[in-house]
CSV table of C-alpha atoms in Angstrom, one decimal:
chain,number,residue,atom,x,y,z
A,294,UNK,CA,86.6,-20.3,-28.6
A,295,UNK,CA,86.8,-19.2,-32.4
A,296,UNK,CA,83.4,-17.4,-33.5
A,297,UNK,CA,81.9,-18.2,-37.0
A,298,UNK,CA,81.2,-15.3,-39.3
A,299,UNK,CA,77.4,-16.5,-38.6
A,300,UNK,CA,78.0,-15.7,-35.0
A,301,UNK,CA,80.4,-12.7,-35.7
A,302,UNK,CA,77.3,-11.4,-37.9
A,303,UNK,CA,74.7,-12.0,-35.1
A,304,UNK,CA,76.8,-10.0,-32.6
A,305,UNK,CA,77.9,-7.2,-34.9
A,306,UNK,CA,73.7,-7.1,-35.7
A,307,UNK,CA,73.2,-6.0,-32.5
A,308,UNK,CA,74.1,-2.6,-30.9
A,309,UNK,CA,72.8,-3.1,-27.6
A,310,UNK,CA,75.3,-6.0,-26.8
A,311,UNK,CA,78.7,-5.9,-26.0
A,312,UNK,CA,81.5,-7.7,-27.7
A,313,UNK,CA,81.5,-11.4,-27.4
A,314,UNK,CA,82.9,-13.5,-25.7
A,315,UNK,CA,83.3,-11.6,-22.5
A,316,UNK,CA,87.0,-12.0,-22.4
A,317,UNK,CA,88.2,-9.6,-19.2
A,318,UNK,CA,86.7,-6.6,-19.5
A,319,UNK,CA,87.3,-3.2,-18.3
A,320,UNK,CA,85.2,-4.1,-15.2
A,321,UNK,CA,87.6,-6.8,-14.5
A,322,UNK,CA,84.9,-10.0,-15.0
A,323,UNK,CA,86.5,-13.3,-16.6
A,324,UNK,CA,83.8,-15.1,-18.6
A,325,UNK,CA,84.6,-18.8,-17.6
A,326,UNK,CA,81.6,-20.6,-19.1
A,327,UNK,CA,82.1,-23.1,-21.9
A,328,UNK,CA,79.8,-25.5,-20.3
A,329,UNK,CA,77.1,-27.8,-22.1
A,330,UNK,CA,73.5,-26.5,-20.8
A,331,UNK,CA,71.0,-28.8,-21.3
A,332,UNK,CA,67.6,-28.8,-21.3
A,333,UNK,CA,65.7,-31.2,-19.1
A,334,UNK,CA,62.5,-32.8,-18.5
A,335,UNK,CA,59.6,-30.2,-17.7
A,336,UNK,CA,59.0,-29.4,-14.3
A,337,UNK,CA,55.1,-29.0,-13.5
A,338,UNK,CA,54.9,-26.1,-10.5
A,339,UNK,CA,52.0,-26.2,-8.5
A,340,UNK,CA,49.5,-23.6,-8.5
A,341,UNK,CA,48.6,-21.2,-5.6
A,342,UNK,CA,45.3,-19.3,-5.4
A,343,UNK,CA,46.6,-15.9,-3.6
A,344,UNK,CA,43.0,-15.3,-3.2
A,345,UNK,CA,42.5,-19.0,-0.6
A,346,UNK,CA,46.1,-20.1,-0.5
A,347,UNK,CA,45.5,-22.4,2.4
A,348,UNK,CA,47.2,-25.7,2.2
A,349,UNK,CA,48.4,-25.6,-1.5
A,350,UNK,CA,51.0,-22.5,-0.4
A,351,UNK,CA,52.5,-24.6,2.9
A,352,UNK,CA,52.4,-27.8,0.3
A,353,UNK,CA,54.3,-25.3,-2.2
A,354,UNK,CA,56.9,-23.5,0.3
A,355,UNK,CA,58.0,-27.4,1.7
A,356,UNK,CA,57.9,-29.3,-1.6
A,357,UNK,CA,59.7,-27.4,-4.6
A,358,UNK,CA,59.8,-23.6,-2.7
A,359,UNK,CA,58.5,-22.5,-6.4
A,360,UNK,CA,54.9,-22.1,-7.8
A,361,UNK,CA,53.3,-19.9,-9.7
A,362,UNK,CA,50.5,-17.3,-8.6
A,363,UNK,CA,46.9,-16.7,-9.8
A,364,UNK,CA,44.5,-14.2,-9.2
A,365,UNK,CA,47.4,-11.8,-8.0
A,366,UNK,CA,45.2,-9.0,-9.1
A,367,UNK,CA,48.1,-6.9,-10.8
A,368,UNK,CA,46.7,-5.3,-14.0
A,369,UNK,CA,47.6,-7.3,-17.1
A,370,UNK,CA,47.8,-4.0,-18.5
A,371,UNK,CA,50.6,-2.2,-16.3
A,372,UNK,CA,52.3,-6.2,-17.0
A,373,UNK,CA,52.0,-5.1,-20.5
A,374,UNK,CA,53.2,-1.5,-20.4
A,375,UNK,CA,55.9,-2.1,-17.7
A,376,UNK,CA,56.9,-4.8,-20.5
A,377,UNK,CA,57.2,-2.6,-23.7
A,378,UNK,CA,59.2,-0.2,-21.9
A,379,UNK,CA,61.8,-2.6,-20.4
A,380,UNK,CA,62.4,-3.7,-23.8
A,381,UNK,CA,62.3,-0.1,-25.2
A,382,UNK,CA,65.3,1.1,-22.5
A,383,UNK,CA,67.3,-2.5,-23.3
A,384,UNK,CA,66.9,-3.9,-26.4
A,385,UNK,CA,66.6,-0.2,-27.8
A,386,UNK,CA,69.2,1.4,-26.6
A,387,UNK,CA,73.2,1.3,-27.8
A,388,UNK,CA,75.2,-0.9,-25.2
A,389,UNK,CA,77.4,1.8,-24.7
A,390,UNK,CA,74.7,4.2,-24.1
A,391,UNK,CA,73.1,2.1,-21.1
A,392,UNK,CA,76.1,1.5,-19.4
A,393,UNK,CA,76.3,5.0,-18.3
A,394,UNK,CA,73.1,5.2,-16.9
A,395,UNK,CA,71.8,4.4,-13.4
A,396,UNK,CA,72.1,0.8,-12.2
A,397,UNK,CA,72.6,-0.7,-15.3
A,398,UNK,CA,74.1,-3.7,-15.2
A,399,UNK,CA,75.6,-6.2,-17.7
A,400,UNK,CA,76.7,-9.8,-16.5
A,401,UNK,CA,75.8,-10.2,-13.1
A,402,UNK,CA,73.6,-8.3,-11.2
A,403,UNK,CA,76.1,-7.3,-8.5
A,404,UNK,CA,76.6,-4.0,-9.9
A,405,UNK,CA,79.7,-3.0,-7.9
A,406,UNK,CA,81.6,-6.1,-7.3
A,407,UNK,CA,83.8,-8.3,-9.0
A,408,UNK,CA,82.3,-11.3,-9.9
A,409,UNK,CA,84.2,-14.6,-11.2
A,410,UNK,CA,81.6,-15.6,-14.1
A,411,UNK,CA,79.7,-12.9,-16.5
A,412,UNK,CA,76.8,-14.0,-17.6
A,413,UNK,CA,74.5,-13.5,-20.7
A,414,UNK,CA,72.4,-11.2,-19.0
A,415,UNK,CA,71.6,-7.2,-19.0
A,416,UNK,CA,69.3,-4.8,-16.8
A,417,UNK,CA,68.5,-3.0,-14.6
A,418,UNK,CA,67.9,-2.6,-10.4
A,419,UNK,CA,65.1,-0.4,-9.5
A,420,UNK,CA,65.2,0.4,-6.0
A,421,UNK,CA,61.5,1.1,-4.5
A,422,UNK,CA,59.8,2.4,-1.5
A,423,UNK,CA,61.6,5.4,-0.1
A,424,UNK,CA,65.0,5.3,-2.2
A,425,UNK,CA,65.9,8.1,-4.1
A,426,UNK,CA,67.2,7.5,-8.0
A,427,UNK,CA,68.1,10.2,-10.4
A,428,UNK,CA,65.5,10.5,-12.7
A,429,UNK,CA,66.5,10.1,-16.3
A,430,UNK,CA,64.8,11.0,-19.5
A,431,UNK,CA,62.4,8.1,-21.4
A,432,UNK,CA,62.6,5.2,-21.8
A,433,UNK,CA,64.3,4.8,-18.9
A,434,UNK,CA,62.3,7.2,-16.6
A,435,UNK,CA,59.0,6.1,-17.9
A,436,UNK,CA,60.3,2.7,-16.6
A,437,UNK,CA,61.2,3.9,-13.5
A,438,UNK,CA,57.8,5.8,-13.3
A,439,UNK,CA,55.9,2.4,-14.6
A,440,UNK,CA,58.3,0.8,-11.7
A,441,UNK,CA,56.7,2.5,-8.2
A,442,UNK,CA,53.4,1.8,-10.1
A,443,UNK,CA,54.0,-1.9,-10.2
A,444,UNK,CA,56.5,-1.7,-6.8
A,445,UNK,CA,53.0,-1.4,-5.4
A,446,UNK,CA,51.3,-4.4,-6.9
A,447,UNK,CA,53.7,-6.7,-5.6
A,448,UNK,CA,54.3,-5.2,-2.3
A,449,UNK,CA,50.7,-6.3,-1.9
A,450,UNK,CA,51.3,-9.4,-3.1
A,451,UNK,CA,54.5,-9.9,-1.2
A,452,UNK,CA,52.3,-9.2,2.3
A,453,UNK,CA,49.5,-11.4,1.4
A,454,UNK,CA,52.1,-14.2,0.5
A,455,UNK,CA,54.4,-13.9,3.9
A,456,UNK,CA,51.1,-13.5,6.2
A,457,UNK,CA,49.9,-17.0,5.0
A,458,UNK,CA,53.3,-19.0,4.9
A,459,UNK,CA,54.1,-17.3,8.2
A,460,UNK,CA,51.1,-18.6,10.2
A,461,UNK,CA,51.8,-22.3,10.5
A,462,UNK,CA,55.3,-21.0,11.9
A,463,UNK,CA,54.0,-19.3,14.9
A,464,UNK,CA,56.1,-16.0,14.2
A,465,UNK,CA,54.9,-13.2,16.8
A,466,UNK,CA,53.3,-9.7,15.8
A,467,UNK,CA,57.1,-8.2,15.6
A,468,UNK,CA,58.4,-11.3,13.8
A,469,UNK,CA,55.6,-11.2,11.0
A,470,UNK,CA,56.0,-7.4,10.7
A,471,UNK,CA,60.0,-7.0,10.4
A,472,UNK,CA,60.6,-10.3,8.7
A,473,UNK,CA,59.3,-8.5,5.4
A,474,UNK,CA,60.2,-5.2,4.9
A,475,UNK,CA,58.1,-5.4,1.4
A,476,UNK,CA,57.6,-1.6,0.4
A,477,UNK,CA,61.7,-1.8,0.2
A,478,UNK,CA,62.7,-4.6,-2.1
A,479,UNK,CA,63.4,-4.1,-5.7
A,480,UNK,CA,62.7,-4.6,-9.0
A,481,UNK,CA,65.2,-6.2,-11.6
A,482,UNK,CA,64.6,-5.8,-15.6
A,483,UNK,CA,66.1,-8.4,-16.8
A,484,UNK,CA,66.9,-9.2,-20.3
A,485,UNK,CA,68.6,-12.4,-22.1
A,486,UNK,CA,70.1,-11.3,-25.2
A,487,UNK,CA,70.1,-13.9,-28.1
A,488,UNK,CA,73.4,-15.3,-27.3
A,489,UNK,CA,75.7,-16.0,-30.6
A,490,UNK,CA,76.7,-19.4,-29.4
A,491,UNK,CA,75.2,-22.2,-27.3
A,492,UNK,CA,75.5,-23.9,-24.3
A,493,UNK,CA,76.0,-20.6,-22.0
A,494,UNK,CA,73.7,-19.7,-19.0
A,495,UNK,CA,72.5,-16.4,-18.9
A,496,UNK,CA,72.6,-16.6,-15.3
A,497,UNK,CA,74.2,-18.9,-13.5
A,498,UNK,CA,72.7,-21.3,-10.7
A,499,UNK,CA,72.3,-19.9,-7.5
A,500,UNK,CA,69.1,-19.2,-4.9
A,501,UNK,CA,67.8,-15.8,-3.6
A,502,UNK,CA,68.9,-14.4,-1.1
A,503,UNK,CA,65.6,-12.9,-0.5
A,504,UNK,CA,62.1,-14.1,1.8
A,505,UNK,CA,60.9,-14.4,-1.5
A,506,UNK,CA,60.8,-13.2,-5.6
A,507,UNK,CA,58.2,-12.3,-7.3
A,508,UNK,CA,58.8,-13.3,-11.1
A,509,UNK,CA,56.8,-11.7,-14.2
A,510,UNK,CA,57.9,-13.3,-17.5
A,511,UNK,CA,57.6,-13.2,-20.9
A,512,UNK,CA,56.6,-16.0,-23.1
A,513,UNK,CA,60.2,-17.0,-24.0
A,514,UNK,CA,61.2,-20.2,-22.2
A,515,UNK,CA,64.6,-21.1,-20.2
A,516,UNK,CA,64.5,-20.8,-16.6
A,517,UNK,CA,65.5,-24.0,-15.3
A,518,UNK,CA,64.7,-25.6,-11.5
A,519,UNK,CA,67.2,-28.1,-9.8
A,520,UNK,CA,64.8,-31.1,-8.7
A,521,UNK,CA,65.6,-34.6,-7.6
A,522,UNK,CA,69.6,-34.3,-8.7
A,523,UNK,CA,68.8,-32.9,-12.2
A,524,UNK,CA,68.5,-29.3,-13.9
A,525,UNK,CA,64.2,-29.3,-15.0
A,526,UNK,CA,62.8,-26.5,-17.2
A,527,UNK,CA,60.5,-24.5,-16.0
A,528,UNK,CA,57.1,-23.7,-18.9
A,529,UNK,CA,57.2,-20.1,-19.6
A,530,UNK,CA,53.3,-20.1,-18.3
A,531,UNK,CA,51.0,-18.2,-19.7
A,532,UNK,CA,53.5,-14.9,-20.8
A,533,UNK,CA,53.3,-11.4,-19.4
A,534,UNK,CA,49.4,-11.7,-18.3
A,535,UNK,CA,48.7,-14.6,-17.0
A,536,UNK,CA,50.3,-16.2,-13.4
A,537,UNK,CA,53.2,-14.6,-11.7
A,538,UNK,CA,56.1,-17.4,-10.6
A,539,UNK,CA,57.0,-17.5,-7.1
A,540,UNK,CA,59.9,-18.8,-5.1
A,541,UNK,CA,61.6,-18.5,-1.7
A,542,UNK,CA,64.6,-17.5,-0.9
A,543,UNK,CA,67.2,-18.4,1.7
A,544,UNK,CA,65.8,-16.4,4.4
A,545,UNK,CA,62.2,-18.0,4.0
A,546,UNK,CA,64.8,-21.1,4.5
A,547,UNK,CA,66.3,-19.7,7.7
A,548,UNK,CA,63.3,-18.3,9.4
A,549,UNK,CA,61.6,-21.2,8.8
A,550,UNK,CA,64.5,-23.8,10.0
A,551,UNK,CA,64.6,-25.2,6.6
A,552,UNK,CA,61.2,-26.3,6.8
A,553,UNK,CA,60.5,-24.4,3.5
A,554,UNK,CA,62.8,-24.7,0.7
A,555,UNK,CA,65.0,-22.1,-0.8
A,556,UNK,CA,64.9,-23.2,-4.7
A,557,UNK,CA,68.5,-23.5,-6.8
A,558,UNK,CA,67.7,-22.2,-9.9
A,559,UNK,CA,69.4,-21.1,-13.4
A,560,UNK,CA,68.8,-19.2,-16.8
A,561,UNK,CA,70.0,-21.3,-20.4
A,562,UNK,CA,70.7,-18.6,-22.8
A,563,UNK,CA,68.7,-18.9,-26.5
A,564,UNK,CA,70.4,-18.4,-29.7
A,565,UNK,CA,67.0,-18.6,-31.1
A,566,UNK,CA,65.0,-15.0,-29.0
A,567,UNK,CA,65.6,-12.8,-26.5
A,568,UNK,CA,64.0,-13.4,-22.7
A,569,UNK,CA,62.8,-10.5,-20.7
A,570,UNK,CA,61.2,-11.0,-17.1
A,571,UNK,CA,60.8,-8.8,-14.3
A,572,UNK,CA,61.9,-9.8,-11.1
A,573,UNK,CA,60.6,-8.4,-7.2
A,574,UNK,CA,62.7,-9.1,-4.4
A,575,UNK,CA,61.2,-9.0,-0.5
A,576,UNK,CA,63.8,-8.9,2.4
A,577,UNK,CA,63.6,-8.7,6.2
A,578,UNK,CA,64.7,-5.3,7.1
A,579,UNK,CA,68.4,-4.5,8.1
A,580,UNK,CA,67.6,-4.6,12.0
A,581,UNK,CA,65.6,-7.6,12.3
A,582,UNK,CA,66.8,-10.1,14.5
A,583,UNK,CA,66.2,-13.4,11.9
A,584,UNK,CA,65.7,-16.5,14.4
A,585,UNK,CA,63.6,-19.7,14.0
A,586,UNK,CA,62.1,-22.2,16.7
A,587,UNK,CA,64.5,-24.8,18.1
A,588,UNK,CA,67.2,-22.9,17.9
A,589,UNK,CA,68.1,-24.3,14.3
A,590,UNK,CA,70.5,-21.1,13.1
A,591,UNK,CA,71.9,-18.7,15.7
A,592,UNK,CA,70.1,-15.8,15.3
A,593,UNK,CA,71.2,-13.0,13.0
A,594,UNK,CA,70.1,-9.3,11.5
A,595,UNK,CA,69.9,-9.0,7.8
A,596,UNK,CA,71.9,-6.7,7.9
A,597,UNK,CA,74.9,-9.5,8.8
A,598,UNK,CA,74.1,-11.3,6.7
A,599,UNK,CA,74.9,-8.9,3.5
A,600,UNK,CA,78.2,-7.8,4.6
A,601,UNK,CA,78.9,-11.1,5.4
A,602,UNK,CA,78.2,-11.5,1.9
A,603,UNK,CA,79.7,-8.5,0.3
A,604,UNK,CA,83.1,-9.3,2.3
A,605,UNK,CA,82.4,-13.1,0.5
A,606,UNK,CA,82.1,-11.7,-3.0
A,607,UNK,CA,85.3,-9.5,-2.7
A,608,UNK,CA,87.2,-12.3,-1.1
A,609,UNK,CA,86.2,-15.5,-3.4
A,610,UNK,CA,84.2,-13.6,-6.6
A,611,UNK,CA,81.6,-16.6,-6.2
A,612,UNK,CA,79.5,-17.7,-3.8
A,613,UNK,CA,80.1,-21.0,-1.8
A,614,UNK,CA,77.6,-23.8,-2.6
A,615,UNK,CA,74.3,-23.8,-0.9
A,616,UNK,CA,74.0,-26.3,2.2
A,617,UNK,CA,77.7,-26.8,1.9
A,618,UNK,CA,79.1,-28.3,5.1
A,619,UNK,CA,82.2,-26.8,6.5
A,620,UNK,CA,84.5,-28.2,9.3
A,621,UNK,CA,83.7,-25.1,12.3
A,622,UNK,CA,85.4,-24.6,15.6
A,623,UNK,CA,84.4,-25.6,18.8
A,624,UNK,CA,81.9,-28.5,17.4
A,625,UNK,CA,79.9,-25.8,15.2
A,626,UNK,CA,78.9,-26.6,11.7
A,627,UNK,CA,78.1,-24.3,9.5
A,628,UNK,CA,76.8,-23.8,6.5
A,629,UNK,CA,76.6,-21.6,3.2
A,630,UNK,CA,73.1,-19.9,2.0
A,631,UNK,CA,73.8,-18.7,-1.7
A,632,UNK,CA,72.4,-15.5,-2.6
A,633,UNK,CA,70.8,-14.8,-6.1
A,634,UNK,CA,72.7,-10.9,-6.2
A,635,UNK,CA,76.1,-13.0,-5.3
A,636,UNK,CA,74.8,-12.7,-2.0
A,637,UNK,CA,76.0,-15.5,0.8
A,638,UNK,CA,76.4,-15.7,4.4
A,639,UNK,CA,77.8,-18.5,6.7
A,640,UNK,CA,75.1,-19.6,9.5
A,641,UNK,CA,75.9,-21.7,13.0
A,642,UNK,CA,74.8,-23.7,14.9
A,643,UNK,CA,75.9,-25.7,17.6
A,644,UNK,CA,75.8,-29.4,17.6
């Protein structure tokens, strides 16, 4: 597609983007998005008090598998700071500069895999807990620094959350305490550059691969919830100090035997401002035997499940759709749990 000089001008504005369109490049993605996206109806979330969460959270984790959180307790502050230097290390920085630094990524957050679509999206992936990352000179070390700081904050949060949607599941002592390995997820800066043309995502539909994300946004709208067979946007909230969002991700799904939902979800790009949000992902850790009463998926270690999805991405370069059925031996069915990092896996059971 032919670019006006308007666009031409918007793109050559801006250092810290690449050329566009992403037309093959030299990390062999294809840009194949030429799609309409349009904005639908508004999608009210309920809230969840992390403080009492009683019967609003299971209500929330069944229903929609989003909400957003109050009274999460993490400083509006650090929000604030963690904020200004996210944009400072992005928006700031020549594109050509960031891509040499440590897990930058530009187009899909699967930073070492080849990927069918490239998004209109840049960041990066802070690993917490007890992995070791170079450590860079500002901005980007003060974000890293900034990073552990808030790493902490939502580990808390993260704990608090599983303890109370784990209950009405009966998990054991074991299951409760491997299921979230919360002082290892990670944080993802993300940030949605103004895109010279519309109708793009800047990231495309998928759900988490994670128990569940933790999402701190800005005030800039365009994340966008599949509900009731149609794309919904979702109100930015209050901006970078008021509620966190909240939604769970496929393994909430499989350790709870689809009794909570893992929410299909999508970013519209904006020719009109940039988006930044800061993203927390949770995970079971890599040995934990991932089962669920009844029998409902054979059980599985996390650690399956993302070479399973690894081996996916570097076979297909997409994920299959979530809940897809597909025709299995031996009267087994299985079926496909998307992943947001391009992360899938193919789960069984016998019928």
């Amino acid at each position: 597609m032919a670019l006006g000089s308007e666009s031409q001008a918007a793109t050559t504005a801006d250092p810290s983007c690449p050329p566009f369109p992403l037309l093959e490049d030299d990390g062999g993605h294809i840009h194949e998005q030429e799609q309409e996206v349009p904005s639908g109806a508004e999608l009210e979330l309920p809230t969840v008090d992390l403080d009492a969460p009683g019967e609003a959270l299971a209500a929330a984790c069944r229903g929609l598998g989003v909400f957003r959180l109050a009274n999460h307790g993490v400083p509006a502050s650090l929000s604030a700071r963690l904020f200004a230097t996210a944009r400072a290390a992005l928006a700031g920085a020549p594109f050509h500069d960031k891509r040499a630094q440590p897990g930058y990524f530009w187009g899909t957050p699967a930073l070492s895999l080849r990927v069918r679509d490239v998004n209109w999206v840049e960041g990066f992936h802070v690993a917490l807990g007890g992995h070791q990352q170079p450590a860079p000179g500002p901005p980007l070390g003060d974000l890293l620094d900034l990073a552990a700081e808030y790493g902490a904050h939502m580990a808390r949060v993260a704990r608090a959350l599983f303890d109370a949607l784990a209950a009405p599941l009966g998990l054991g002592a074991d299951q409760a305490a491997t299921y979230l390995a919360e002082r290892d997820g990670f944080l993802r800066v993300y940030r949605y550059p103004r895109c010279p043309e519309p109708g793009h995502l800047g990231m495309e539909a998928h759900t988490d691969s994670s128990v569940l994300s933790v999402i701190n946004q800005d005030a800039v709208g365009g994340l966008q919830v599949f509900h009731d067979g149609a794309w919904r946007d979702v109100a930015p909230g209050a901006g970078e100090t008021g509620t966190l969002l909240v939604n769970l991700g496929d393994m909430a799904r499989a350790i709870s035997g689809d009794a909570y939902c893992s929410v299909r979800h999508r970013v519209a790009a904006s020719q009109a401002a940039e988006r930044l949000s800061l993203c927390y992902f949770a995970f079971p850790q890599d040995d934990a035997v991932i089962s669920c009463a009844g029998g409902r998926y054979r059980p599985f270690t996390y650690a399956e499940f993302r070479e399973q999805v690894q081996a996916d991405i570097k076979a297909t370069g997409s994920k299959k759709p979530v809940g897809a059925p597909l025709a299995g031996p031996h009267g087994t069915v299985t079926v496909s749990i998307a992943g947001a990092n391009a992360f899938n896996m193919v789960l069984s059971w016998t019928v």
